[in-house]
Short mmCIF file of C-alpha atoms in Angstrom, two decimals:
data_model
loop_
_atom_site.label_atom_id
_atom_site.label_comp_id
_atom_site.label_asym_id
_atom_site.label_seq_id
_atom_site.Cartn_x
_atom_site.Cartn_y
_atom_site.Cartn_z
CA MET A 8 -23.86 50.08 23.77
CA VAL A 9 -23.82 49.32 20.04
CA THR A 10 -22.43 46.05 18.75
CA THR A 11 -21.27 45.48 15.24
CA LEU A 12 -22.00 42.36 13.24
CA SER A 13 -18.50 40.98 13.76
CA GLN A 14 -18.81 41.44 17.51
CA ALA A 15 -22.19 39.69 17.50
CA VAL A 16 -20.73 36.72 15.65
CA ALA A 17 -17.77 36.57 18.01
CA VAL A 18 -19.99 36.39 21.08
CA ALA A 19 -22.65 34.12 19.63
CA ARG A 20 -23.54 31.15 21.79
CA GLY A 21 -22.15 27.79 20.77
CA PRO A 22 -19.68 25.22 21.88
CA ALA A 23 -16.28 26.54 22.82
CA TYR A 24 -13.37 25.90 20.50
CA PRO A 25 -11.72 23.28 22.76
CA ASP A 26 -15.05 21.42 22.95
CA ARG A 27 -15.38 21.37 19.16
CA VAL A 28 -11.80 20.13 18.77
CA ALA A 29 -12.45 17.43 21.35
CA GLU A 30 -15.55 16.30 19.44
CA ASP A 31 -13.55 16.13 16.19
CA LEU A 32 -10.83 14.12 17.86
CA GLN A 33 -13.39 11.68 19.26
CA LEU A 34 -14.65 11.07 15.72
CA ALA A 35 -11.09 10.42 14.53
CA ARG A 36 -10.32 8.12 17.46
CA ARG A 37 -13.31 5.84 17.10
CA PRO A 38 -12.38 2.40 18.34
CA GLY A 39 -11.54 -0.29 15.83
CA ARG A 40 -10.15 2.02 13.16
CA GLY A 41 -6.54 0.88 13.43
CA TYR A 42 -6.71 -2.04 11.01
CA PRO A 43 -8.68 -0.18 8.35
CA LEU A 44 -6.17 2.68 8.53
CA ALA A 45 -3.31 0.22 8.21
CA VAL A 46 -5.01 -1.52 5.26
CA ALA A 47 -5.49 1.84 3.50
CA ALA A 48 -1.83 2.83 4.11
CA VAL A 49 -0.40 -0.50 2.96
CA ALA A 50 -2.70 -0.51 -0.10
CA ALA A 51 -1.48 2.97 -1.05
CA LEU A 52 2.10 1.72 -0.67
CA LEU A 53 1.26 -1.29 -2.88
CA VAL A 54 -0.03 1.03 -5.58
CA PHE A 55 3.25 2.95 -5.39
CA CYS A 56 5.36 -0.24 -5.45
CA ALA A 57 3.61 -1.43 -8.63
CA ILE A 58 5.25 1.49 -10.42
CA LEU A 59 8.77 0.67 -9.20
CA PRO A 60 11.22 -1.50 -11.21
CA TRP A 61 10.65 -5.20 -10.55
CA ALA A 62 13.29 -6.85 -12.70
CA GLY A 63 16.15 -6.03 -14.97
CA VAL A 64 19.23 -7.16 -16.85
CA GLU A 65 22.67 -5.93 -15.95
CA ALA A 66 25.73 -6.03 -18.16
CA ARG A 67 29.09 -5.29 -16.52
CA ILE A 68 32.54 -4.84 -17.97
CA GLY A 69 35.07 -6.31 -15.57
CA LEU A 70 38.06 -4.06 -16.23
CA LEU A 71 36.17 -0.80 -16.01
CA GLY A 72 33.73 -1.78 -13.30
CA ALA A 73 31.07 0.05 -15.26
CA GLY A 74 27.87 -1.45 -16.44
CA VAL A 75 24.60 -0.98 -18.23
CA SER A 76 21.24 -2.06 -16.93
CA GLY A 77 17.72 -2.24 -18.29
CA ASP A 78 14.75 -2.34 -15.96
CA VAL A 79 11.21 -3.58 -16.22
CA ARG A 80 8.71 -1.75 -14.05
CA GLY A 81 5.74 -3.56 -12.60
CA ILE A 82 3.25 -1.70 -14.72
CA ASP A 83 5.15 -2.63 -17.91
CA ASP A 84 3.66 -6.12 -17.55
CA GLY A 85 0.03 -7.21 -17.37
CA LEU A 86 0.63 -8.83 -13.99
CA GLY A 87 1.96 -5.55 -12.64
CA VAL A 88 -1.10 -3.74 -13.88
CA SER A 89 -3.32 -6.30 -12.10
CA THR A 90 -1.26 -5.74 -8.97
CA LEU A 91 -1.84 -2.00 -9.31
CA LEU A 92 -5.56 -2.52 -9.72
CA ALA A 93 -5.66 -4.90 -6.73
CA GLY A 94 -3.93 -2.20 -4.67
CA LEU A 95 -6.60 0.33 -5.69
CA VAL A 96 -9.36 -2.08 -4.73
CA ALA A 97 -7.70 -2.77 -1.39
CA LEU A 98 -7.37 0.98 -0.84
CA ALA A 99 -11.11 1.30 -1.41
CA CYS A 100 -11.70 -1.50 1.12
CA GLY A 101 -9.53 0.26 3.71
CA LEU A 102 -11.31 3.57 3.17
CA ALA A 103 -14.70 1.84 3.43
CA GLY A 104 -13.53 0.34 6.70
CA LEU A 105 -12.52 3.75 7.94
CA LEU A 106 -15.70 5.51 6.91
CA ALA A 107 -18.34 2.83 7.49
CA HIS A 108 -17.67 -0.36 9.40
CA PRO A 109 -14.14 -1.46 10.39
CA ARG A 110 -14.73 -5.04 9.29
CA LEU A 111 -15.17 -3.93 5.65
CA ALA A 112 -11.37 -3.63 5.64
CA ALA A 113 -11.25 -7.41 5.87
CA LEU A 114 -12.34 -7.51 2.22
CA ALA A 115 -8.77 -6.45 1.39
CA VAL A 116 -7.82 -10.12 1.77
CA LEU A 117 -9.14 -10.76 -1.74
CA PRO A 118 -7.19 -8.08 -3.65
CA GLY A 119 -4.21 -8.81 -1.42
CA GLY A 120 -4.30 -12.45 -2.47
CA VAL A 121 -4.60 -11.46 -6.11
CA ALA A 122 -1.60 -9.15 -5.73
CA VAL A 123 0.48 -11.92 -4.07
CA ALA A 124 -0.39 -14.31 -6.90
CA ALA A 125 0.34 -11.74 -9.61
CA THR A 126 3.63 -10.74 -8.05
CA LEU A 127 4.77 -14.34 -7.77
CA MET A 128 3.61 -15.15 -11.27
CA PHE A 129 5.69 -12.26 -12.59
CA GLN A 130 8.82 -14.10 -11.48
CA LEU A 131 7.61 -17.58 -12.32
CA GLN A 132 6.55 -16.75 -15.85
CA GLY A 133 9.25 -16.27 -18.40
CA ASP A 134 10.43 -17.28 -21.78
CA GLY A 135 12.54 -20.15 -20.57
CA LEU A 136 16.30 -20.21 -20.10
CA ARG A 137 17.10 -16.86 -21.63
CA ASP A 138 15.48 -15.06 -18.68
CA ARG A 139 17.30 -17.12 -16.08
CA VAL A 140 20.77 -17.70 -17.51
CA SER A 141 23.74 -15.55 -16.56
CA VAL A 142 26.67 -15.15 -18.90
CA ASP A 143 30.08 -14.49 -17.41
CA LEU A 144 32.92 -14.19 -19.94
CA GLY A 145 35.48 -12.74 -17.55
CA LEU A 146 35.50 -9.27 -19.01
CA LEU A 147 31.75 -9.14 -19.63
CA SER A 148 28.97 -10.50 -17.47
CA VAL A 149 25.28 -10.35 -18.24
CA THR A 150 22.84 -11.31 -15.46
CA PRO A 151 19.11 -11.03 -14.83
CA VAL A 152 18.26 -9.41 -11.52
CA ILE A 153 15.22 -8.96 -9.30
CA ARG A 154 14.85 -5.35 -8.24
CA ALA A 155 13.79 -4.10 -4.82
CA GLY A 156 10.43 -2.94 -6.12
CA TRP A 157 9.35 -6.59 -6.60
CA PHE A 158 10.26 -7.45 -3.01
CA ALA A 159 8.49 -4.35 -1.70
CA THR A 160 5.38 -5.23 -3.74
CA LEU A 161 5.36 -8.78 -2.42
CA ALA A 162 5.78 -7.57 1.15
CA CYS A 163 2.89 -5.08 0.77
CA ALA A 164 0.65 -7.72 -0.78
CA LEU A 165 1.37 -10.18 2.04
CA ALA A 166 0.82 -7.44 4.60
CA LEU A 167 -2.59 -6.72 3.04
CA VAL A 168 -3.62 -10.34 3.44
CA VAL A 169 -2.47 -10.41 7.06
CA LEU A 170 -4.11 -7.08 7.93
CA GLY A 171 -7.34 -8.15 6.25
CA VAL A 172 -7.44 -11.34 8.31
CA LEU A 173 -6.66 -9.37 11.50
CA ALA A 174 -9.42 -6.89 10.70
CA LEU A 175 -11.83 -9.81 10.38
CA VAL A 176 -10.89 -11.79 13.48
CA ARG A 177 -10.06 -8.97 15.87
CA ARG A 178 -11.85 -9.22 19.14
CA ALA A 179 -13.85 -6.31 20.45
CA ARG A 180 -12.36 -4.86 23.59
CA PRO A 181 -14.67 -4.38 26.54
CA GLY A 182 -16.42 -1.06 26.18
CA ALA A 183 -15.39 -0.64 22.56
CA GLN A 184 -17.84 -0.19 19.74
CA SER A 185 -17.50 -2.34 16.67
#
């Protein structure tokens, strides 16, 4: 009987396909990888939220119900850029925790804290009353607003701090590798 090269490759000895898949799944399911994965996911979301609008000014005409708004994205300000960079550093910490040791994800506490401070300072800084005063003349109202992107950024930054602390203080389960 003559075998071709493709038949020889197909019958070559080696682990069966289900065994190879099981080995790959065991690598992906290594214990203690939940917090680093969560840190990486939240950090990626923080990077996205830094691009969203954080604040704006709305002008509405009462009779028409129509209005005009101007938005300020997070990256339009230096504090938003620092939040973006903190998110990238936290993403690197989460990936290092996934690839090397899970407790490396705990380092995301530092960029998470920087992101919390930068996000809060974005709202606390300002040029005085003109950023905080609303004008309502009956027909025309002009008001400063905080956009949903700022709240999402603050939530992601706080979540990074919490997840970093949890990655640091998590207890090893019996039989689990750390």
